[in-house]
PDB file of C-alpha atoms and ligand atoms in Angstrom:
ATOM      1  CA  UNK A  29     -20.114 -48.230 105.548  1.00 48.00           C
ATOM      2  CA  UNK A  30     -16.887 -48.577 108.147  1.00 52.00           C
ATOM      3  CA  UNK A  31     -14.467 -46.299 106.228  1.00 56.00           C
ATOM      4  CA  UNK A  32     -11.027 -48.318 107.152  1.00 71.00           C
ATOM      5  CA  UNK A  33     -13.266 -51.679 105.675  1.00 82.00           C
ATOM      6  CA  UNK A  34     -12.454 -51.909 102.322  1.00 85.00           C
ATOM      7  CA  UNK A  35     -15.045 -51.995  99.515  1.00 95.00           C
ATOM      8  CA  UNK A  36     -16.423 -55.075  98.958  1.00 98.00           C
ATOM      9  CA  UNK A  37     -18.740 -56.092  96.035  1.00 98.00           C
ATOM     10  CA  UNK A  38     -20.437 -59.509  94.671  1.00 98.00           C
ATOM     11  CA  UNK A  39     -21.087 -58.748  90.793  1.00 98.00           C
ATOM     12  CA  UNK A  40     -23.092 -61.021  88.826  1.00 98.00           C
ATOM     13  CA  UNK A  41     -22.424 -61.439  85.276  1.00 97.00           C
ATOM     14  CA  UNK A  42     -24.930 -63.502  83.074  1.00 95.00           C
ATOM     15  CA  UNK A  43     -23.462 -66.091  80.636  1.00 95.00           C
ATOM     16  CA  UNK A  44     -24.957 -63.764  77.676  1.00 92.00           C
ATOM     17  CA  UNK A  45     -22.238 -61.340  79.030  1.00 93.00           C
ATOM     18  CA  UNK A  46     -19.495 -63.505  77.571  1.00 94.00           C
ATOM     19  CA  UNK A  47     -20.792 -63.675  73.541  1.00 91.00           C
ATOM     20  CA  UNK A  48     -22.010 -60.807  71.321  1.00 85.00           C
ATOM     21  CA  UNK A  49     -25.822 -59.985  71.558  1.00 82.00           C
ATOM     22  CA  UNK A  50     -28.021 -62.931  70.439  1.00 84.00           C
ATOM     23  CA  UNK A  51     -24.997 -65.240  70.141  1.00 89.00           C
ATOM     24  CA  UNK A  52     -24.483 -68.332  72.345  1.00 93.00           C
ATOM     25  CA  UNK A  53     -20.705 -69.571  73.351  1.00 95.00           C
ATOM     26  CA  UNK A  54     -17.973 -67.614  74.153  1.00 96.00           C
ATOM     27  CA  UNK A  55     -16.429 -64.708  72.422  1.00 96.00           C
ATOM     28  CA  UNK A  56     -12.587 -63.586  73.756  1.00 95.00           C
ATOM     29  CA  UNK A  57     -13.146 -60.285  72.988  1.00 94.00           C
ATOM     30  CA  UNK A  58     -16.331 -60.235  75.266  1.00 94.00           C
ATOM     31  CA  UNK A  59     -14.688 -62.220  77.885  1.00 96.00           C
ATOM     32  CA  UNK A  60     -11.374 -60.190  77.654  1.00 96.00           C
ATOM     33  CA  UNK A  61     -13.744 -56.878  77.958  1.00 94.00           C
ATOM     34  CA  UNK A  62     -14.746 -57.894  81.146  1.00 95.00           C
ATOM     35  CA  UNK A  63     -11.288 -59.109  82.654  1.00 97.00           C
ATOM     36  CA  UNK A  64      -9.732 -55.616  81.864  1.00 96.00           C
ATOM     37  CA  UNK A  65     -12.390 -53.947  83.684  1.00 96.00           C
ATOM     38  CA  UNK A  66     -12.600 -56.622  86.714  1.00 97.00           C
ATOM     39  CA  UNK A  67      -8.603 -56.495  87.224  1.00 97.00           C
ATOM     40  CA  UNK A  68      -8.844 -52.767  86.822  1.00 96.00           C
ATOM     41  CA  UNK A  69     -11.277 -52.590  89.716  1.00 96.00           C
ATOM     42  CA  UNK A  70      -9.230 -55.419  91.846  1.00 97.00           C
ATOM     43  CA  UNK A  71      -6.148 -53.473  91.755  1.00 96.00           C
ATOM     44  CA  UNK A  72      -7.825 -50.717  92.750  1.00 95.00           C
ATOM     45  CA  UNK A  73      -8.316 -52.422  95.775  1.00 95.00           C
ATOM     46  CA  UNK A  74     -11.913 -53.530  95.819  1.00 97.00           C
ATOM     47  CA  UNK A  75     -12.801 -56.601  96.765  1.00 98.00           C
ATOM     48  CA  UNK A  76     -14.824 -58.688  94.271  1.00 98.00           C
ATOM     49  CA  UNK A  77     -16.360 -61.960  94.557  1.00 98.00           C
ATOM     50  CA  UNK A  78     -18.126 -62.787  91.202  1.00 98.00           C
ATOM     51  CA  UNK A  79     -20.736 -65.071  90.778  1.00 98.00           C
ATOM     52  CA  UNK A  80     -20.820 -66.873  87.388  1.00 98.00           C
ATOM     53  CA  UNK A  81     -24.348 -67.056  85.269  1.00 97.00           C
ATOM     54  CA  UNK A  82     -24.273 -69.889  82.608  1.00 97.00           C
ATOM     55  CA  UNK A  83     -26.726 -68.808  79.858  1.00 95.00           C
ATOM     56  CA  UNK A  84     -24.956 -68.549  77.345  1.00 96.00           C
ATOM     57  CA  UNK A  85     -23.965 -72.315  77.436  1.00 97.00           C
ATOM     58  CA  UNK A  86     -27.004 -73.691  78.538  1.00 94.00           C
ATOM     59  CA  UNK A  87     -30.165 -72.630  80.981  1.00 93.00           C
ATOM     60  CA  UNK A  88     -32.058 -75.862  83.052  1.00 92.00           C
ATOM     61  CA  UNK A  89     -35.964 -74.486  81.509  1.00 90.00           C
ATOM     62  CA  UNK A  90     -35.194 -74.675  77.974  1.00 88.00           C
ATOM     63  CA  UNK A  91     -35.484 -78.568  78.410  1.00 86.00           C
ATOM     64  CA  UNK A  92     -38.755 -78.066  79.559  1.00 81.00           C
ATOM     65  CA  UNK A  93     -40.143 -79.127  76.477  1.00 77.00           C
ATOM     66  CA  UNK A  94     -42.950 -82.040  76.709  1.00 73.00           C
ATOM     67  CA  UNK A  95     -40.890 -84.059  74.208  1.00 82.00           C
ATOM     68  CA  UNK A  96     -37.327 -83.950  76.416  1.00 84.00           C
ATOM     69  CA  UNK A  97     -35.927 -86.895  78.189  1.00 91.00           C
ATOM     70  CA  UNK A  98     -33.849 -84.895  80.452  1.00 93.00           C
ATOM     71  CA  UNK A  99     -35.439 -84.423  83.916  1.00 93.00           C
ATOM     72  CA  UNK A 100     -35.646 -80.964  85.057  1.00 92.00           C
ATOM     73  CA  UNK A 101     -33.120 -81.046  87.766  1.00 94.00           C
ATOM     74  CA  UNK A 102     -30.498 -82.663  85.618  1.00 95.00           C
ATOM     75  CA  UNK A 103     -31.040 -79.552  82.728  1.00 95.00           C
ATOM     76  CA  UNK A 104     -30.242 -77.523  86.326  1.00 96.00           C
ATOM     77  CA  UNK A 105     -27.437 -79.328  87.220  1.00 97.00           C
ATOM     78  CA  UNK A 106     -26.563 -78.980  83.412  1.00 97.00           C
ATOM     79  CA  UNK A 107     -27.003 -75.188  83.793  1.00 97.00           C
ATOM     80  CA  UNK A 108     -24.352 -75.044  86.893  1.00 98.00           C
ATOM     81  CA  UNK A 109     -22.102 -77.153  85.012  1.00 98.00           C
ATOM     82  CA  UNK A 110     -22.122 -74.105  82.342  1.00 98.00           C
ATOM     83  CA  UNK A 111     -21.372 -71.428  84.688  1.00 98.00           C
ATOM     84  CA  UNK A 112     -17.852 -73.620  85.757  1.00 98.00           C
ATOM     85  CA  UNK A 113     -16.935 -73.509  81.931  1.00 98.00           C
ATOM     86  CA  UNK A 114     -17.844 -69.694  81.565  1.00 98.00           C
ATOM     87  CA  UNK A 115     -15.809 -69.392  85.010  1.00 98.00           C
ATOM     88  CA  UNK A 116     -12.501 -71.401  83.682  1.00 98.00           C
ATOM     89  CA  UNK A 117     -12.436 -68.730  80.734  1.00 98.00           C
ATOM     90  CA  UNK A 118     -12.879 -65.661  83.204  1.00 98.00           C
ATOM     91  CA  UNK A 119     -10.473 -66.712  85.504  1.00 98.00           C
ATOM     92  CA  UNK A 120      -7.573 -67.003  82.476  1.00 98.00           C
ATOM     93  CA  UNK A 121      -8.446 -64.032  81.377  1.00 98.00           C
ATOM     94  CA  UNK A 122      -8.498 -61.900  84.559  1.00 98.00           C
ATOM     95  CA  UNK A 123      -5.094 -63.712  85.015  1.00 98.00           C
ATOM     96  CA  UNK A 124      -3.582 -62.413  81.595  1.00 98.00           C
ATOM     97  CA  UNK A 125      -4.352 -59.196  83.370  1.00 97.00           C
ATOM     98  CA  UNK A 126      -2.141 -60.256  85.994  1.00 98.00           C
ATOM     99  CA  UNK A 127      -4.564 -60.277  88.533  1.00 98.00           C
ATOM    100  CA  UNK A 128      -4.682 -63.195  90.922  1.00 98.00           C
ATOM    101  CA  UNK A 129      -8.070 -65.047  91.408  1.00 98.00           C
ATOM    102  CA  UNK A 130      -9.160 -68.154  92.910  1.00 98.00           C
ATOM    103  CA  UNK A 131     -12.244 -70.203  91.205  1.00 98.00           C
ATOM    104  CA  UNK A 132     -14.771 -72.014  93.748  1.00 98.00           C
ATOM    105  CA  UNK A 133     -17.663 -74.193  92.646  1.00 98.00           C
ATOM    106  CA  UNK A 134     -20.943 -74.755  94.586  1.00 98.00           C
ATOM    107  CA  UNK A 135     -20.729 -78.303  93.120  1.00 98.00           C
ATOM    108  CA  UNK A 136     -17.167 -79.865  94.389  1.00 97.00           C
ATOM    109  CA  UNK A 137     -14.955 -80.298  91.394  1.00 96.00           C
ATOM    110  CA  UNK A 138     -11.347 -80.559  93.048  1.00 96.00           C
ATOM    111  CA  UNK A 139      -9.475 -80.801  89.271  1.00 98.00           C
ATOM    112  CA  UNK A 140     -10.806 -77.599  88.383  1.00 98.00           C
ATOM    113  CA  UNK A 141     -12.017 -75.360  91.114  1.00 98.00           C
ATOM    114  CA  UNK A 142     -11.855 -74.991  94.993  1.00 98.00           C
ATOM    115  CA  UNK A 143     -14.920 -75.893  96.912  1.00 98.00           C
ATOM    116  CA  UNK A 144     -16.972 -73.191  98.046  1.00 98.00           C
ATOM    117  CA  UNK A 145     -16.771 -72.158 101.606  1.00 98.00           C
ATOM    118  CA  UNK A 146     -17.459 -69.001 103.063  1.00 98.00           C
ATOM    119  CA  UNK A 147     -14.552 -68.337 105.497  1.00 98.00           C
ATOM    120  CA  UNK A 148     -11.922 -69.522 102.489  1.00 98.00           C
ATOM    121  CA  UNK A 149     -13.558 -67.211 100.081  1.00 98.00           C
ATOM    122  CA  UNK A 150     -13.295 -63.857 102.193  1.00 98.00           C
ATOM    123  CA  UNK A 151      -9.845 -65.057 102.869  1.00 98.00           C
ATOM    124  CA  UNK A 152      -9.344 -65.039  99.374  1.00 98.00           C
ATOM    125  CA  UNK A 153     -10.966 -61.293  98.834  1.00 98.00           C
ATOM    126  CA  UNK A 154      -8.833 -60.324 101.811  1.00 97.00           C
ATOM    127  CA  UNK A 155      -5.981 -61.113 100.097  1.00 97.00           C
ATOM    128  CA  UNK A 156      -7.171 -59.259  97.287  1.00 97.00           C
ATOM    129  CA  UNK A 157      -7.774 -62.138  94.950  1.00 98.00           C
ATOM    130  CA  UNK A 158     -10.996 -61.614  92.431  1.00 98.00           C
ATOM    131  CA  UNK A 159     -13.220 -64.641  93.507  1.00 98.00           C
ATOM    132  CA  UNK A 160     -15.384 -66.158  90.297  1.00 98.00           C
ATOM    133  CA  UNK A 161     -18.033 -68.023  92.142  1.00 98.00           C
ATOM    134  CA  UNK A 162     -19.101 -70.601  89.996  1.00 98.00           C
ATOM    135  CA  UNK A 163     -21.931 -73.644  90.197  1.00 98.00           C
ATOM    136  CA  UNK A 164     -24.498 -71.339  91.483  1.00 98.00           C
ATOM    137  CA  UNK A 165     -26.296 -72.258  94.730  1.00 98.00           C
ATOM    138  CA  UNK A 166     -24.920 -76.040  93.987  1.00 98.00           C
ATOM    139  CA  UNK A 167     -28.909 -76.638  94.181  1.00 97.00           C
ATOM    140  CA  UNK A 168     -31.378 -76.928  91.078  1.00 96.00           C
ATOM    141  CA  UNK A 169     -34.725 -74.964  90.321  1.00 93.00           C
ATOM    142  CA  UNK A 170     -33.096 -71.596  90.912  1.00 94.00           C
ATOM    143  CA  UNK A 171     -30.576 -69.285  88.879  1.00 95.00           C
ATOM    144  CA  UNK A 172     -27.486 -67.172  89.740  1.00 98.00           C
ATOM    145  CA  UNK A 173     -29.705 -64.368  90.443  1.00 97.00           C
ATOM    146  CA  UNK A 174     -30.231 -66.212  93.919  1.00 97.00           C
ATOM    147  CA  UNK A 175     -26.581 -67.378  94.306  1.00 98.00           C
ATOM    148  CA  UNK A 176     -25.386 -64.130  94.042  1.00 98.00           C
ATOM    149  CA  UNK A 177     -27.719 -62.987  96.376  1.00 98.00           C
ATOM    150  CA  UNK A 178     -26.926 -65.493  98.988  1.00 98.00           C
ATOM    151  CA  UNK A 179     -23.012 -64.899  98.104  1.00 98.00           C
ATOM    152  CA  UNK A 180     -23.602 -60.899  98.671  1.00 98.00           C
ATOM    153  CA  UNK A 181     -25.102 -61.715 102.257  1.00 98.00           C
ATOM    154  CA  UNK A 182     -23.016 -64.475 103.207  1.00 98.00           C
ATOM    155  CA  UNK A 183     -19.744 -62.504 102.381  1.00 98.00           C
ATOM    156  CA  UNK A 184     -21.061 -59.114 103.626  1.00 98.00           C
ATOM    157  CA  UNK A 185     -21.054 -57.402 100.501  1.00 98.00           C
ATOM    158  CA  UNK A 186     -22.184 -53.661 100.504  1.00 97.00           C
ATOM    159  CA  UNK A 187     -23.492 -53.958  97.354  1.00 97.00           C
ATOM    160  CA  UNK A 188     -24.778 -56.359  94.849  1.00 98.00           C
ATOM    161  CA  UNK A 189     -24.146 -55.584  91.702  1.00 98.00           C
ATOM    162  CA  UNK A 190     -25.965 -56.848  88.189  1.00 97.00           C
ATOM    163  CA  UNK A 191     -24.116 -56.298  85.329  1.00 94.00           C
ATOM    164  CA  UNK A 192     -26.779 -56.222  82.155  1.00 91.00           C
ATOM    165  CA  UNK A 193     -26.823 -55.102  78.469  1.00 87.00           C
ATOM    166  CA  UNK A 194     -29.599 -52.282  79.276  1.00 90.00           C
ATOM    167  CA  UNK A 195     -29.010 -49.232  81.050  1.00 93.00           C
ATOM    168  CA  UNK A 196     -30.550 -50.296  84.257  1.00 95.00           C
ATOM    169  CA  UNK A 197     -34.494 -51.337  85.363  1.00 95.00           C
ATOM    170  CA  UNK A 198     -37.167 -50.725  82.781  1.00 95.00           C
ATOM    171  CA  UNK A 199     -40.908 -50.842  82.905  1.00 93.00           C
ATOM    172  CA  UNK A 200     -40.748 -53.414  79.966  1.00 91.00           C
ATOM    173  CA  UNK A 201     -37.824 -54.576  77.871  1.00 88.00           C
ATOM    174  CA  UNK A 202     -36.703 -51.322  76.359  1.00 88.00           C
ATOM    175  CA  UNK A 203     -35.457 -53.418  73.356  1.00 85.00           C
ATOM    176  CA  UNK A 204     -38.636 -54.590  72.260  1.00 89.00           C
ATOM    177  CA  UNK A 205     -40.617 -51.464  73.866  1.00 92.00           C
ATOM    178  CA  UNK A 206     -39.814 -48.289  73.402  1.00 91.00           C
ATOM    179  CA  UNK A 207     -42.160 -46.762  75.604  1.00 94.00           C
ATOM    180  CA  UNK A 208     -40.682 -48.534  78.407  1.00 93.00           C
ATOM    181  CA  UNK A 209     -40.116 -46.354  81.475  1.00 95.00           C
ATOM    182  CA  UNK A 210     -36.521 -46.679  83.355  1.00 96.00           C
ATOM    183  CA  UNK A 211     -36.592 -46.433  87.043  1.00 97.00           C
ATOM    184  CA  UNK A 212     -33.637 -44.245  89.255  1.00 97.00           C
ATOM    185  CA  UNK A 213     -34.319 -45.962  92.082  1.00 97.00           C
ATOM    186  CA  UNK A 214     -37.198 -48.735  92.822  1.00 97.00           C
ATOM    187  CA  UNK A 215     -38.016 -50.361  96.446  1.00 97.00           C
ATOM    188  CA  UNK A 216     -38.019 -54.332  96.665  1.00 96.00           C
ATOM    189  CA  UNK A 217     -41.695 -53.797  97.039  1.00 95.00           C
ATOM    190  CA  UNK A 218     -42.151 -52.395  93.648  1.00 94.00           C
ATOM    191  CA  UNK A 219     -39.728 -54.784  92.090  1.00 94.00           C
ATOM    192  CA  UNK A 220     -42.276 -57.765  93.538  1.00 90.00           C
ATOM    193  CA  UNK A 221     -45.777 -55.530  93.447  1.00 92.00           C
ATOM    194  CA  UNK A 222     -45.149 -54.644  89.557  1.00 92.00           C
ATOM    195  CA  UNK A 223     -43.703 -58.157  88.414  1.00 90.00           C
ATOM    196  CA  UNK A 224     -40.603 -56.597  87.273  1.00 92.00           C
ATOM    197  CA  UNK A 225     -38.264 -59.281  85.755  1.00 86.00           C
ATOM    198  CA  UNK A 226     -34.696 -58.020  87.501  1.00 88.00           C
ATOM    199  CA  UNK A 227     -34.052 -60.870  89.178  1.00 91.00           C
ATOM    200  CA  UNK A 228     -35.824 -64.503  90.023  1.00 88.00           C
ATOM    201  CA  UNK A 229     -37.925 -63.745  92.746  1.00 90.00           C
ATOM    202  CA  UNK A 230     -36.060 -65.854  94.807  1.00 93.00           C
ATOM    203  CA  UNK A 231     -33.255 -63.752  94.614  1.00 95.00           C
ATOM    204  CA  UNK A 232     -35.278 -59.857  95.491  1.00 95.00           C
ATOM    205  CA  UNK A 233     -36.869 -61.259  98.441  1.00 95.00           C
ATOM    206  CA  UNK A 234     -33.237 -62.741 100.080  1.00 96.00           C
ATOM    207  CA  UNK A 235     -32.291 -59.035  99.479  1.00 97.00           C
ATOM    208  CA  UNK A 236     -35.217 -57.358 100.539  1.00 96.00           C
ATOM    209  CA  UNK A 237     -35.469 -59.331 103.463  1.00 97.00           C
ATOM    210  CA  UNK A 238     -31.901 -58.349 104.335  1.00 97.00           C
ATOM    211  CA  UNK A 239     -31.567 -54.995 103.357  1.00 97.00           C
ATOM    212  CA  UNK A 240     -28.416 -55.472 100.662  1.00 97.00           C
ATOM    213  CA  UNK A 241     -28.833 -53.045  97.629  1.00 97.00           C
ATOM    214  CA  UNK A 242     -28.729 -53.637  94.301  1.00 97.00           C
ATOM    215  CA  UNK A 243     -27.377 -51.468  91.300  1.00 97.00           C
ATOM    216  CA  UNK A 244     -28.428 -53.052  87.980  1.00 97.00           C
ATOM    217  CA  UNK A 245     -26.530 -51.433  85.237  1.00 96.00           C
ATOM    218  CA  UNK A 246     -25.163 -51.636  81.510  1.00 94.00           C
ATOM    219  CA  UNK A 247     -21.634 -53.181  81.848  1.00 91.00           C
ATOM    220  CA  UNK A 248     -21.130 -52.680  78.155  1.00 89.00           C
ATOM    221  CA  UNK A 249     -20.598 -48.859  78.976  1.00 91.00           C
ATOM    222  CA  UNK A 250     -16.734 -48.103  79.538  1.00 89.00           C
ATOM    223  CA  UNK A 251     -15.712 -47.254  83.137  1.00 93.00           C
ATOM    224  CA  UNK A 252     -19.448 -48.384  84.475  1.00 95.00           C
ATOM    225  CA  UNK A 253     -18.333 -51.612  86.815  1.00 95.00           C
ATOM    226  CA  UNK A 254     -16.161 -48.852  88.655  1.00 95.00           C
ATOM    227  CA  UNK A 255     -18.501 -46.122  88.842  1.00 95.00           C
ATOM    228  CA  UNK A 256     -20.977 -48.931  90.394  1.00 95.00           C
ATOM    229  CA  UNK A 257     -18.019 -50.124  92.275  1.00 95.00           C
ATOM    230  CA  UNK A 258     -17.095 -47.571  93.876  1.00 93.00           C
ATOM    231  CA  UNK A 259     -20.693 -46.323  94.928  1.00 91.00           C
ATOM    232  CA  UNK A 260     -22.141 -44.277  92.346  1.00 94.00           C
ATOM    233  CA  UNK A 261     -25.414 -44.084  91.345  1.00 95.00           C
ATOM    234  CA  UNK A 262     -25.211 -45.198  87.669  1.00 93.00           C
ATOM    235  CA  UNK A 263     -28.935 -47.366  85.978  1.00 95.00           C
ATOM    236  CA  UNK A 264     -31.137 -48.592  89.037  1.00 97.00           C
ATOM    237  CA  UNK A 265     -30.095 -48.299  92.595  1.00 97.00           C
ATOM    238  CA  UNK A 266     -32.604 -51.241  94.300  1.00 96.00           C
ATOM    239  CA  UNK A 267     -32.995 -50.439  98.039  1.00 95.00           C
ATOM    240  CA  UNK A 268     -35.519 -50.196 101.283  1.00 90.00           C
TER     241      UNK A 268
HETATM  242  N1  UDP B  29     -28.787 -73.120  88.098  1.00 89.28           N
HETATM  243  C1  UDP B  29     -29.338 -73.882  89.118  1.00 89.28           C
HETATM  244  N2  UDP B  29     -29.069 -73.541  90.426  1.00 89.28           N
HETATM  245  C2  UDP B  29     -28.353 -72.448  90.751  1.00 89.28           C
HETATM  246  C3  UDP B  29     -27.824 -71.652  89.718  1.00 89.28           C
HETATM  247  C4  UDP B  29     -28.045 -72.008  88.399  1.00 89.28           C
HETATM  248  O1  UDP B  29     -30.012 -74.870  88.868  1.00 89.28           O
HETATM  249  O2  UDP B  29     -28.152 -72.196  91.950  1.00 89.28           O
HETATM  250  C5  UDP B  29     -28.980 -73.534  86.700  1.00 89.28           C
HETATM  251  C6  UDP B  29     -30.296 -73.034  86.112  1.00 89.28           C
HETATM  252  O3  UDP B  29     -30.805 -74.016  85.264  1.00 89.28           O
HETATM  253  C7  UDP B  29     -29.873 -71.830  85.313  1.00 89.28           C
HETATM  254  C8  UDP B  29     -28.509 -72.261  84.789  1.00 89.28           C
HETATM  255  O4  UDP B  29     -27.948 -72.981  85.904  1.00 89.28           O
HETATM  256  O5  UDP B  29     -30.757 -71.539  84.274  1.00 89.28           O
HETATM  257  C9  UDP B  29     -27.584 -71.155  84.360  1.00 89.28           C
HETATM  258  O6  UDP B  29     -27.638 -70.077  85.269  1.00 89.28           O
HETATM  259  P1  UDP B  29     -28.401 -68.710  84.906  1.00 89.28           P
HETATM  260  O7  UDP B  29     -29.633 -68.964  84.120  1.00 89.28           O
HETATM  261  O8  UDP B  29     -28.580 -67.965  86.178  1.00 89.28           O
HETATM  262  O9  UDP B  29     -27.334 -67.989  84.009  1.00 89.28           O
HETATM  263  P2  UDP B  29     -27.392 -66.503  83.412  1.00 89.28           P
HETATM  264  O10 UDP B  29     -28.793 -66.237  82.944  1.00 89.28           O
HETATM  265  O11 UDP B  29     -27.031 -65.591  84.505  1.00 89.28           O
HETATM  266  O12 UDP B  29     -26.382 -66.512  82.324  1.00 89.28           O
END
């Protein structure tokens, strides 16, 4: 990395980030959690774009069901429709902070958000305004795995980073397993050749095929989003 550039990082935060382990909606304190730490970071003077997930609210496959009336790339749409709601709350509460941020939306939606465009949202980091991405790709049949993805290349990111609610890359879900072997450091290749679910597959091969890393790690642990920030090697490093 250029050493005048300034640090700049896309983070992706799953809706399931923003409610208390096997809840659904939105918990302040979870959402407040994550603002602290966020602002923290900003005025620190990294640059971070985030990208929105929407899970907790709503994901397009669970209306997959043979019996549902909803077509599949409506539930999507539904689905990107979430992550705008879960990015409305982040955006108040990084503000309480007293942190400027700017929200943009895949899917215009002038009352609410800016549009999403490239050149206006690295203005934005520039000026050292957290950006909350929201509306994923604006497309259906993919997740914000792949919109953060695209975000990190399109906004030259040196680092993607997933914020989860396990330490990093496992073998198997270490919740349910507790055999399950967690990886340092893994290769695209082995994410893809050993089925590991990190990401939709969509998402690893944009990054493999451009060389951006990856650092999956537990946000829930205090002072982790800036050690991953900032560079360190903290839960699974994902790289050529
Ligand atoms: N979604 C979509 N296109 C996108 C991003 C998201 O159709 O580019 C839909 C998809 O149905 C997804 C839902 O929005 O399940 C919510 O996003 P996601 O599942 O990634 O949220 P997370 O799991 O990160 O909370």
């Amino acid at each position: 990395m250029d050493s005048e550039k300034p640090r700049r990082v896309v983070l992706k935060i799953s809706g399931e980030s923003f409610c208390p382990p096997q809840d659904r909606g939105i918990s302040m304190d979870s959402v407040n959690h994550l603002a602290a730490q966020i602002a923290s970071l900003a005025r620190k003077g990294v640059q971070i774009a985030v990208v929105m997930g929407g899970g907790n609210i709503l994901r397009g496959a669970q209306f997959k069901a043979s019996n549902s009336t909803i077509q599949e790339s409506t539930a999507h749409y539904m689905g990107m429709l979430a992550t705008v709601i879960n990015g409305l709350a982040l955006q108040d509460a990084i503000e309480a902070q007293g942190q400027p941020t700017r929200l943009m939306s895949a899917i215009p939606m002038d009352a609410v958000a800016e549009p999403y465009i490239r050149r206006r949202a690295a203005h934005h980091l520039e000026k050292g305004r957290v950006v909350i991405i929201a509306g994923g790709t604006g497309s259906p049949f993919v997740t914000t795995d792949t919109a953060a993805a695209q975000r990190a290349l399109e906004l030259d990111a040196d680092i993607l980073l997933k914020a989860t609610k396990v330490d990093g890359i496992y073998s198997d879900d270490p919740v349910k397993n507790a055999n399950a072997v967690f990886f340092n450091t893994l290769s695209y290749e082995d994410i893809q050749r050993r089925n590991l679910r990190v990401m939709d597959s969509e998402a690893i091969a944009k990054c493999a095929e451009h060389n951006m890393p990856v650092m999956v790690f537990n946000f829930r642990t205090e002072g982790n989003l800036e050690r991953a920030a900032l560079g360190e090697h903290i839960g699974t490093l994902v790289k050529k």
